[in-house]
Tab-separated table of C-alpha atoms in Angstrom:
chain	number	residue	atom	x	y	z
N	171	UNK	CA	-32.930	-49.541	157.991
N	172	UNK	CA	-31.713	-49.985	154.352
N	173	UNK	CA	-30.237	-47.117	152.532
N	174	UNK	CA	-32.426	-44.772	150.397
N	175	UNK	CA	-31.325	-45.065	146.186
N	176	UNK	CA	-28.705	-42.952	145.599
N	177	UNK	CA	-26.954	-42.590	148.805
N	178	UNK	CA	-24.295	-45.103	150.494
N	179	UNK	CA	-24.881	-46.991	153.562
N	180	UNK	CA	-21.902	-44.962	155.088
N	181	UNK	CA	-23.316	-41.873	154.000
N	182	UNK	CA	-27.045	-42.952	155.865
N	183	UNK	CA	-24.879	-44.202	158.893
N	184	UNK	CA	-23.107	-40.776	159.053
N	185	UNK	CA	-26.185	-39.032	159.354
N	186	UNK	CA	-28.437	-41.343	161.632
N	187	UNK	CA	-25.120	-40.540	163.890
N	188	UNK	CA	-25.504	-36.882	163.603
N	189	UNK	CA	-29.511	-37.225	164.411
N	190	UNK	CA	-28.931	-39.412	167.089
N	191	UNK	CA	-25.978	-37.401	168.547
N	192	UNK	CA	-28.135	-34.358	168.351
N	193	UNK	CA	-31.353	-35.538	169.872
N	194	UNK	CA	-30.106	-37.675	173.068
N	195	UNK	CA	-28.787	-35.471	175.658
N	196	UNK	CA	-32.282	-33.477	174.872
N	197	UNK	CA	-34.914	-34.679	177.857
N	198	UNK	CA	-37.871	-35.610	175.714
N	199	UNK	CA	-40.616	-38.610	176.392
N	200	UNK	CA	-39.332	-41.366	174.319
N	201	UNK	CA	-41.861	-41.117	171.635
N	202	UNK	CA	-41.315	-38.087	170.826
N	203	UNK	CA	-38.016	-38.487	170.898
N	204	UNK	CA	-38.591	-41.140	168.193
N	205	UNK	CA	-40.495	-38.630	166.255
N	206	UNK	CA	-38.026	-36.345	166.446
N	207	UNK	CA	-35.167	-38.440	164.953
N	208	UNK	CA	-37.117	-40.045	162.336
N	209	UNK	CA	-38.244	-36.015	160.804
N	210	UNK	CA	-34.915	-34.894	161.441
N	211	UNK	CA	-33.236	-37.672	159.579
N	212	UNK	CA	-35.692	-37.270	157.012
N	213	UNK	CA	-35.066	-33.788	156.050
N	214	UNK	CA	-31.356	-33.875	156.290
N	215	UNK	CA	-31.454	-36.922	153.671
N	216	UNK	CA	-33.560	-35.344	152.019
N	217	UNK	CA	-31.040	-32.171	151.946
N	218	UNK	CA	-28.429	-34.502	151.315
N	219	UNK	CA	-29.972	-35.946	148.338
N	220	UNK	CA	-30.782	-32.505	146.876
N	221	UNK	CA	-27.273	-31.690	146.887
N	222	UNK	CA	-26.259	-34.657	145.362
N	223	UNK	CA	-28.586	-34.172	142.642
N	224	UNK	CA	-26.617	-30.299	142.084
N	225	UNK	CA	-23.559	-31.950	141.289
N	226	UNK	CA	-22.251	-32.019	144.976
N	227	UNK	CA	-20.529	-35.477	146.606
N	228	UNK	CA	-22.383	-37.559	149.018
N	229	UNK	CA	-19.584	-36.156	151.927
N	230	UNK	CA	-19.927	-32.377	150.660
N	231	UNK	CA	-23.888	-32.721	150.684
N	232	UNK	CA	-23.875	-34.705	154.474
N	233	UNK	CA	-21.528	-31.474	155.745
N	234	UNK	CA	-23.953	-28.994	154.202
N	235	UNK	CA	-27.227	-30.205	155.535
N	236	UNK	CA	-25.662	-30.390	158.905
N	237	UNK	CA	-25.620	-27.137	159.438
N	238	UNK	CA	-29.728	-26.899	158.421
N	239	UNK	CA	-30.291	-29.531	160.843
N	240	UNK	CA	-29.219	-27.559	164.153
N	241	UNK	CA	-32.095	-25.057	163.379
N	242	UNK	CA	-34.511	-27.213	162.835
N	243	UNK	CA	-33.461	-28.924	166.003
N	244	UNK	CA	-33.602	-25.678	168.201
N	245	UNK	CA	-37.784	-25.185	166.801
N	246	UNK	CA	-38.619	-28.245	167.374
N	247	UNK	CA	-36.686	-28.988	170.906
N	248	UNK	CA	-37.386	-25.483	172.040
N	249	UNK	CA	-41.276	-26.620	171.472
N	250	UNK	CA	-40.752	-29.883	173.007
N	251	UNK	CA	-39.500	-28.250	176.082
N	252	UNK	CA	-42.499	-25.950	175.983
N	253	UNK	CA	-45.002	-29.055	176.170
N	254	UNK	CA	-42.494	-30.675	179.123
N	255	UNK	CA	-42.374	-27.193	181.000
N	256	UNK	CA	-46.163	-27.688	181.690
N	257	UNK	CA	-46.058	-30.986	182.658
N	258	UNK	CA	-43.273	-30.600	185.367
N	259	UNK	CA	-44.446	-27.734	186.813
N	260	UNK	CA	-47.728	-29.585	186.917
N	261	UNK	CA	-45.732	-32.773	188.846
N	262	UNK	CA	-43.832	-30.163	190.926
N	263	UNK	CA	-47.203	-28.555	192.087
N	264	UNK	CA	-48.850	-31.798	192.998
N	265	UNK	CA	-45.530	-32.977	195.003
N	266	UNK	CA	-45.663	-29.463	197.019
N	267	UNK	CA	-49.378	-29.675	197.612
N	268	UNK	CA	-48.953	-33.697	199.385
N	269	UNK	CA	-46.072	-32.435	201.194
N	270	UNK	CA	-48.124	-29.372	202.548
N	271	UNK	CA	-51.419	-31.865	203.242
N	272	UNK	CA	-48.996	-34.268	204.692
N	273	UNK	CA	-47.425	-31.251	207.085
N	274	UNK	CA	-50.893	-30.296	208.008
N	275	UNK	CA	-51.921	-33.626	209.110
N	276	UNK	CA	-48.405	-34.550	211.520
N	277	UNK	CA	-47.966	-30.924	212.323
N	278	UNK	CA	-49.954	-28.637	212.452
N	279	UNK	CA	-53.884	-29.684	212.988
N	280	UNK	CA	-55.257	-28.668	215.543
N	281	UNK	CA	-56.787	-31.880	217.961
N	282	UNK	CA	-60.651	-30.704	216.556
N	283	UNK	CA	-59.822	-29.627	212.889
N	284	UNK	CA	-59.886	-31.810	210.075
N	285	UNK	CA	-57.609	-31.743	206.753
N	286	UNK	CA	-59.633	-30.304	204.719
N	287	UNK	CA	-61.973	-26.805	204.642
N	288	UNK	CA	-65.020	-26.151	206.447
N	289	UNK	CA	-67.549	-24.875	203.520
N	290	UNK	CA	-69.873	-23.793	205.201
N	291	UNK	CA	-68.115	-21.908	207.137
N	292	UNK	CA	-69.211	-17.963	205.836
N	293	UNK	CA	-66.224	-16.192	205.605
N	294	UNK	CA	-63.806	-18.613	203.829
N	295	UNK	CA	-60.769	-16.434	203.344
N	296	UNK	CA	-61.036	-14.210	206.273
N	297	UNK	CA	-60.249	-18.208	208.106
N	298	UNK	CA	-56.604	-18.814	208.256
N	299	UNK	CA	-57.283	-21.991	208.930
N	300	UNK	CA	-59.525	-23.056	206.140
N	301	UNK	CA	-57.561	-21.037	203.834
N	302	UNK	CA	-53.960	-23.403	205.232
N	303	UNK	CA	-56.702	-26.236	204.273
N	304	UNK	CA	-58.033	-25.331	201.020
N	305	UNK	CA	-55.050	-24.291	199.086
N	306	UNK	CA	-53.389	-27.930	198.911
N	307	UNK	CA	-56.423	-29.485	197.799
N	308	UNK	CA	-56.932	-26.999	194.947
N	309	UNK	CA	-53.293	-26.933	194.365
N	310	UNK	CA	-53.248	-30.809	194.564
N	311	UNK	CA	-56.529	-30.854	192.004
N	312	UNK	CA	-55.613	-28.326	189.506
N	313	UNK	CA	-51.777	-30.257	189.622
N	314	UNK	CA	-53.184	-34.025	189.081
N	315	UNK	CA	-55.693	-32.344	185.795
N	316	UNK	CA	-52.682	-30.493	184.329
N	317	UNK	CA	-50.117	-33.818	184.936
N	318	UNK	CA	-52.894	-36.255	183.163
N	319	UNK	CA	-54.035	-33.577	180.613
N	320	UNK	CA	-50.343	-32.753	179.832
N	321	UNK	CA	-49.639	-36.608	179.199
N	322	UNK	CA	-52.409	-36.958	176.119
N	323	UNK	CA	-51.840	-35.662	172.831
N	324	UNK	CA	-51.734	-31.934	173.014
N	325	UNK	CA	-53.841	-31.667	169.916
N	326	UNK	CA	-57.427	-33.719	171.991
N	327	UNK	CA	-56.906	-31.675	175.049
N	328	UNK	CA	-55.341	-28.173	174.704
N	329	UNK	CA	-58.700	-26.463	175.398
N	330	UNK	CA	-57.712	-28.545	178.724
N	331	UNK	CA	-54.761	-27.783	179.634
N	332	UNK	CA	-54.922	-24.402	178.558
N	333	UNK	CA	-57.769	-24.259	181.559
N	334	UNK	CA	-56.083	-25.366	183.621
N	335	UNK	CA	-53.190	-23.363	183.136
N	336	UNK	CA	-55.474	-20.894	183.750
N	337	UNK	CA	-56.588	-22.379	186.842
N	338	UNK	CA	-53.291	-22.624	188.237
N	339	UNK	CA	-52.285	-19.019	187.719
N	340	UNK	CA	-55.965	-17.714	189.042
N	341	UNK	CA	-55.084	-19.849	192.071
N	342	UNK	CA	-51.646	-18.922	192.660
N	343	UNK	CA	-53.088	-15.015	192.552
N	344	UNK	CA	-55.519	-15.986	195.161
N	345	UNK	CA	-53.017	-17.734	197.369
N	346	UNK	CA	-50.956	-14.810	197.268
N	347	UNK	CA	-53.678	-12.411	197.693
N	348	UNK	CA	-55.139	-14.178	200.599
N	349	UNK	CA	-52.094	-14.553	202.229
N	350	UNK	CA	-51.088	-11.016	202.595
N	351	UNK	CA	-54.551	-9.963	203.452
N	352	UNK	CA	-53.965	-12.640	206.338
N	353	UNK	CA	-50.495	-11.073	207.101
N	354	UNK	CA	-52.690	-7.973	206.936
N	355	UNK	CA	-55.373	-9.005	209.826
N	356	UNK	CA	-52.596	-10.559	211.986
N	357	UNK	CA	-50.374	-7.354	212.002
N	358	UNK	CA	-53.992	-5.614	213.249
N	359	UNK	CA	-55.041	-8.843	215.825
N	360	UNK	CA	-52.397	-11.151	216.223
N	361	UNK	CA	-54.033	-14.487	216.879
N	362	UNK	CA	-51.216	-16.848	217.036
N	363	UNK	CA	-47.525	-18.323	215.688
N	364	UNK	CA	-49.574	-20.814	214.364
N	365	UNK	CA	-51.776	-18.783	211.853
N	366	UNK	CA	-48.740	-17.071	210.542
N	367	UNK	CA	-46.787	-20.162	209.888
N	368	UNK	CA	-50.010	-21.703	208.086
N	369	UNK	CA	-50.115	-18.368	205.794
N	370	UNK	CA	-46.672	-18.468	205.479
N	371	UNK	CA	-46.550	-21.874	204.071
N	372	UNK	CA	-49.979	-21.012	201.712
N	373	UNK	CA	-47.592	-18.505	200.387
N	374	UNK	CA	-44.612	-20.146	200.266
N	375	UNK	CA	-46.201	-22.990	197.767
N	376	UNK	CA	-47.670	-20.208	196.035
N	377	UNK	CA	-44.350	-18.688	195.210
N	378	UNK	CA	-42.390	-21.912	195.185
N	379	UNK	CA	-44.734	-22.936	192.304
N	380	UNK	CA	-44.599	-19.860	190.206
N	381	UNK	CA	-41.038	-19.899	190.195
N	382	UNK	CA	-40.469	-23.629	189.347
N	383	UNK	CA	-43.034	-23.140	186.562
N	384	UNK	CA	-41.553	-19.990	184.846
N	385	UNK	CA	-38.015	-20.711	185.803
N	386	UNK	CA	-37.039	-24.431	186.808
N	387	UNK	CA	-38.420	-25.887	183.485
N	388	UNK	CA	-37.193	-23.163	180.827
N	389	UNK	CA	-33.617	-23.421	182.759
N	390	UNK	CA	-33.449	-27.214	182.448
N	391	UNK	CA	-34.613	-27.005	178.728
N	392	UNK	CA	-32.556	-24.169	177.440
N	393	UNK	CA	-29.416	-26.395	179.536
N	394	UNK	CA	-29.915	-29.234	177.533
N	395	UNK	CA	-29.795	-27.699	174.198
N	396	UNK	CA	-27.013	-25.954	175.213
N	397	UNK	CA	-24.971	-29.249	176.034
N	398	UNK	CA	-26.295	-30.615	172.974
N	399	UNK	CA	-25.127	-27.567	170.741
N	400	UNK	CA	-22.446	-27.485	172.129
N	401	UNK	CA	-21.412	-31.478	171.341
N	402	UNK	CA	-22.684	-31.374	168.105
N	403	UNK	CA	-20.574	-28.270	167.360
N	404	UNK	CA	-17.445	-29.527	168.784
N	405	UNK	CA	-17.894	-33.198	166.799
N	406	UNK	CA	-18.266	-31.539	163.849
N	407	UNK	CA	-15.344	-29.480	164.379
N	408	UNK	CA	-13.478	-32.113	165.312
N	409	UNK	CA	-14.332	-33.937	162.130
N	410	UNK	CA	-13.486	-30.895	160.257
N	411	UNK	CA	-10.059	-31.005	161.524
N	412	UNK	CA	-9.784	-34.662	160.429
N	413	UNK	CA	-10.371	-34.473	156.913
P	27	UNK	CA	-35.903	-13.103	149.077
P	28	UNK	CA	-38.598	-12.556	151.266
P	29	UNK	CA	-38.134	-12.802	155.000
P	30	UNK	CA	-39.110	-15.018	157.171
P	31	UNK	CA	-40.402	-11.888	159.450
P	32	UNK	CA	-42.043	-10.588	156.478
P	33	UNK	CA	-44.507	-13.539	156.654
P	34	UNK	CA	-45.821	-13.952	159.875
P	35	UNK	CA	-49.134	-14.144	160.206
P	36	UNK	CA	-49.538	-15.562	156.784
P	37	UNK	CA	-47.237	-18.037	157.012
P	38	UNK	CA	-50.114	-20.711	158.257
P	39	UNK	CA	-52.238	-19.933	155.340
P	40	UNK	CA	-48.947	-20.542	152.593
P	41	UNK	CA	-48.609	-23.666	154.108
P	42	UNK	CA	-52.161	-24.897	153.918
P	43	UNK	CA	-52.510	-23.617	150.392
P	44	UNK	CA	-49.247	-25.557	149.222
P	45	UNK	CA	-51.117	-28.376	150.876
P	46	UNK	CA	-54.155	-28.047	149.507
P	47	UNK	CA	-52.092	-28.104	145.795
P	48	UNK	CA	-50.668	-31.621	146.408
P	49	UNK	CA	-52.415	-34.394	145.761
P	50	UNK	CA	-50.963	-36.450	147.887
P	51	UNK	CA	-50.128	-35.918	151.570
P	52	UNK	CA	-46.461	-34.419	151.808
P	53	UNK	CA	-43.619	-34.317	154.112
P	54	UNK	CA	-42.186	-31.398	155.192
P	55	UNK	CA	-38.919	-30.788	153.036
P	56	UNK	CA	-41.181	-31.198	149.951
P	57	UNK	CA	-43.858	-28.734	150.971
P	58	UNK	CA	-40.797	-26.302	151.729
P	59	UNK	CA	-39.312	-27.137	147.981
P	60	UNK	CA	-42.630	-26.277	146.621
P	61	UNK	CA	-42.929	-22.629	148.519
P	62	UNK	CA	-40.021	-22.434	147.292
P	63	UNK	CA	-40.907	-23.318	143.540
P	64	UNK	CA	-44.201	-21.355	143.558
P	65	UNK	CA	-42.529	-18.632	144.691
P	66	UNK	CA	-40.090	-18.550	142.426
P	67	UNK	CA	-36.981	-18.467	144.517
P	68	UNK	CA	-38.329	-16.023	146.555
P	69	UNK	CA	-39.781	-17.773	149.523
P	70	UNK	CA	-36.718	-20.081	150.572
P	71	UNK	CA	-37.236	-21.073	154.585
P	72	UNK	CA	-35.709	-22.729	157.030
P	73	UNK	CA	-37.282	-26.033	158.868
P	74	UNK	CA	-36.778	-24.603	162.158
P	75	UNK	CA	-39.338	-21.890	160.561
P	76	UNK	CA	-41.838	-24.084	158.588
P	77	UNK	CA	-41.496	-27.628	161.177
P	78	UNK	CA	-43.201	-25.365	164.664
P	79	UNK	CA	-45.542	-23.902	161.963
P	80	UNK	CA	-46.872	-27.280	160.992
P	81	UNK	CA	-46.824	-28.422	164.992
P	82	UNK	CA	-49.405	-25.693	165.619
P	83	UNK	CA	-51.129	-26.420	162.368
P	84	UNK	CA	-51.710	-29.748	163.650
P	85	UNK	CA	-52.271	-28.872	167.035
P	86	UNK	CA	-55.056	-26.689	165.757
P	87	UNK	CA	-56.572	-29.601	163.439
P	88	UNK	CA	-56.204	-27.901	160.271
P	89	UNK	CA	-53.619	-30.469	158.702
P	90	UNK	CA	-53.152	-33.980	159.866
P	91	UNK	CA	-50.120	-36.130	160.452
P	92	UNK	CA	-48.819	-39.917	159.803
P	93	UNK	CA	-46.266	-41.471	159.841
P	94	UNK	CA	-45.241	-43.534	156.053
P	95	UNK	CA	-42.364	-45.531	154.200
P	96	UNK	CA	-40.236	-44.161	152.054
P	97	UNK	CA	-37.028	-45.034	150.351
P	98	UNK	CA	-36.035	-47.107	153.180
P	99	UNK	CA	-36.422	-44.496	156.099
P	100	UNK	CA	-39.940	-43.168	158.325
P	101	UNK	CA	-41.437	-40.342	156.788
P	102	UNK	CA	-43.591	-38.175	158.125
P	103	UNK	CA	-46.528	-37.093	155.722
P	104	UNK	CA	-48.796	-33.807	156.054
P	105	UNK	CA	-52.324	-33.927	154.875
P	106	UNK	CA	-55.398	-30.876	154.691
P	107	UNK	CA	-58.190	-31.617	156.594
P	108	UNK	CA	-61.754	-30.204	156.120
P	109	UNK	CA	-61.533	-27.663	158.236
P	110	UNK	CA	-58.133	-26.643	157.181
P	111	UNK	CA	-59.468	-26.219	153.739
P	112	UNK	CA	-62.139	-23.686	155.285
P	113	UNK	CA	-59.488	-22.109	157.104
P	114	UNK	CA	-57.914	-21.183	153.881
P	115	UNK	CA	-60.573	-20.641	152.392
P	116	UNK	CA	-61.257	-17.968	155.014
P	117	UNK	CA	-57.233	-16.691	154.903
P	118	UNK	CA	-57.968	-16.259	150.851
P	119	UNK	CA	-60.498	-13.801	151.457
P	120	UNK	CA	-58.854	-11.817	154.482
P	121	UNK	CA	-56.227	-12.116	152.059
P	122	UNK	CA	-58.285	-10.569	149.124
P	123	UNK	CA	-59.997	-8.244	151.114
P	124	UNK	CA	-56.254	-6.866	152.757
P	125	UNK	CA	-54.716	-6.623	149.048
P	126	UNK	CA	-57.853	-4.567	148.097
P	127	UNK	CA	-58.104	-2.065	151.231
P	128	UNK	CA	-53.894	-1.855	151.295
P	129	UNK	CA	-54.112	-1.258	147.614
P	130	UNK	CA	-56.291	1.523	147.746
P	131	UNK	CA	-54.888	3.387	150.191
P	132	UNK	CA	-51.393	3.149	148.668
P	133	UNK	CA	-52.931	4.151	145.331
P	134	UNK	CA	-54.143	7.614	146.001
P	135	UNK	CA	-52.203	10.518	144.947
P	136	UNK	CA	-51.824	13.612	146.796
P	137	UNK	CA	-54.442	16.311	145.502
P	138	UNK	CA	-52.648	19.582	144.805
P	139	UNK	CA	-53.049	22.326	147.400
P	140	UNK	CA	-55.182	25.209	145.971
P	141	UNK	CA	-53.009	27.869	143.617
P	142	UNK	CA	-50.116	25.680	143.567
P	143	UNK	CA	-51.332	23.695	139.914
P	144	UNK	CA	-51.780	24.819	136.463
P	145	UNK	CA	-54.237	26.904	134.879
C-alpha cells in the first residue's frame, strides 16, 4: 500500500499497526475481518489527516484519532459478534440434534421403532416416543437453514434468518412444553425409565440450546473485545511512557 | 451540541438526506464531516454511532456499499438507492407532519380562568 499525500510512510505504518493490532484477537470470518481493517484504517487516516490540516503534527494527529478508533471498533465488533452469535448457535444446535439422532439409533430404539416420527400416528405429542423422534429432526432442520442462511450476506436473506430464528425459539417452546406435559402424564401413569430418559433428553437439547444461544456466543464475543481492549490500551500506554 | 440520544430514530433519515446531497457516493468520515457542516457544529458524532447506522441502512437496502481507491488505501463508498430516496422522502414528511402537530401543541397558551383577567 503506498502512503496517502500528506502523510509519511511511518506515520501509515503506525496506524495499519494500530488497525491490525485492534482487529486480530477479534473472532470474525476473514472477510469481514478484511472489511473491517480497511474502514477502520480509513477513518483514522482520515482523522489523522484532518488534524494535520488544523495545524497538529503527523504523531499528535496518529495519538488523537486513536482514541476515536476504539469506539468505532466496539459498534462495529459488537455487530459482528451479533451476526456470529446466530450462526454458532445455529452450528451448536445442529451438532446437539446428530448427537441426539445418533443416541437414538445405538441406544435407545426400540427393536420395531424407526428414527424418525410416525405421522400418522393421531396424537403426536401425547407419544413420548415420536416426540424423542421428532425434535432432532426439527432441531437438525431449523439448525442446517439458520447455519446456510447465516453464511450469505445478511442483507439477501434476513427475512430468512429472521424465520428461522423464529423457528428455533417456537420450537424450543414446544420442546419444553411437551416435555413437561410428558413429565406430567408419567408422574400420573408411569410407563417406563425409558420414556423419561427420552423426555429428559428432548428437554435437555431444548435447554442446552437456549443457553448456548443467549449465553455461549455473547460470552465469547464480549471476551474477545475485552482482550483486545485491553491490548490496545496497554500498547498505547506503553508507547505513552516511551515518548 | 446535540446528543447522540437526542437523535434516535431520526438518525437513519440524516444520514440518507446527507446522502442524497452528495453527488458522488461517500465514505463514511465524509458523510460524518458534512452532518457536521450542515449542522453547523452542532451535530458532531462518533463512528461507533454513525458506522452500525449505515450497517442497518444497508442491511435494509436503502444505501448501497463498494468498495473504491483512494489516495493509496481501500475506501469504502456509500451510495442512495431508489428506495432509500423514497424512504426519505417518506421520513421528510413524518418529519413535516411531527414539526407541525409538536408545534402546535407547544404553541398554545393557557386561556385565563374566568374572573382572574382584566376588564
Amino acid at each position: 500500500m503506498s502512503a496517502p499525500a500528506g502523510l509519511s510512510p511511518e506515520t501509515l505504518h503506525a496506524a495499519e499497526s494500530h488497525v491490525a493490532r485492534l482487529v486480530t484477537p477479534l473472532t470474525l470470518p476473514r472477510r469481514r475481518r478484511a472489511e473491517l481493517c480497511d474502514e477502520l484504517l480509513d477513518h483514522l487516516l482520515c482523522e489523522v489527516e484532518s488534524r494535520i490540516g488544523l495545524g497538529l503534527t503527523e504523531q499528535e494527529a496518529l495519538a488523537a484519532a486513536r482514541h476515536l478508533s476504539y469506539r468505532h471498533l466496539i459498534s462495529s465488533a459488537v455487530a459482528a459478534a451479533a451476526a456470529d452469535r446466530i450462526r454458532r448457535a445455529a452450528v451448536v444446535l445442529t451438532l446437539c440434534s446428530l448427537a441426539w439422532i445418533l443416541v437414538w439409533t445405538l441406544a435407545l430404539r426400540d427393536d420395531h421403532s424407526l428414527p424418525w416420527p410416525e405421522w400418522r400416528e393421531p396424537a403426536l405429542l401425547e407419544s413420548s416416543d415420536n416426540l424423542a423422534r421428532a425434535t432432532p429432526w426439527l432441531a437438525l432442520l431449523i439448525g442446517i437453514v439458520v447455519t446456510i442462511a447465516s453464511s450469505w450476506r445478511a442483507t439477501r436473506v434476513r427475512a430468512l434468518i429472521r424465520a428461522s430464528q423464529l423457528a428455533t425459539i417456537s420450537w424450543m417452546v414446544c420442546a419444553v412444553s411437551a416435555s413437561v406435559y410428558g413429565f406430567a402424564r408419567l408422574s400420573l401413569a408411569p410407563h417406563s425409565v425409558g420414556d423419561a430418559l427420552k423426555l429428559a433428553l428432548v428437554l435437555a437439547l431444548a435447554i442446552t440450546s437456549a443457553v448456548l444461544a443467549a449465553e455461549g456466543a455473547a460470552w465469547r464475543g464480549a471476551r474477545a473485545l475485552r482482550h483486545c481492549l485491553r491490548d490496545a490500551a496497554r500498547s498505547d500506554m506503553a508507547a505513552a511512557a516511551g515518548t | 451540541m446535540v446528543r447522540a440520544e437526542a437523535l434516535k430514530g431520526h438518525l437513519e433519515g440524516l444520514l440518507l438526506a446527507a446522502l442524497e446531497a452528495e453527488a458522488q457516493p461517500v465514505h463514511g468520515w465524509a458523510l460524518m464531516a458534512r452532518l457536521r457542516e450542515s449542522s453547523g457544529g452542532e451535530l458532531d458524532l462518533e463512528g461507533g454511532t454513525v458506522y452500525p447506522v449505515l450497517r442497518r441502512l444497508e442491511e435494509s437496502g436503502l444505501i448501497a456499499s463498494e468498495w473504491t481507491q483512494a489516495t493509496g488505501r481501500r475506501r469504502r463508498v456509500y451510495s442512495l438507492t431508489p428506495k432509500g430516496r423514497r424512504a426519505l422522502a417518506d421520513e421528510r414528511t413524518a418529519w413535516s407532519r411531527f414539526v407541525t402537530v409538536v408545534g402546535d401543541v407547544l404553541s398554545v397558551t393557557p386561556t385565563p380562568e374566568p374572573g382572574t383577567g382584566t376588564s
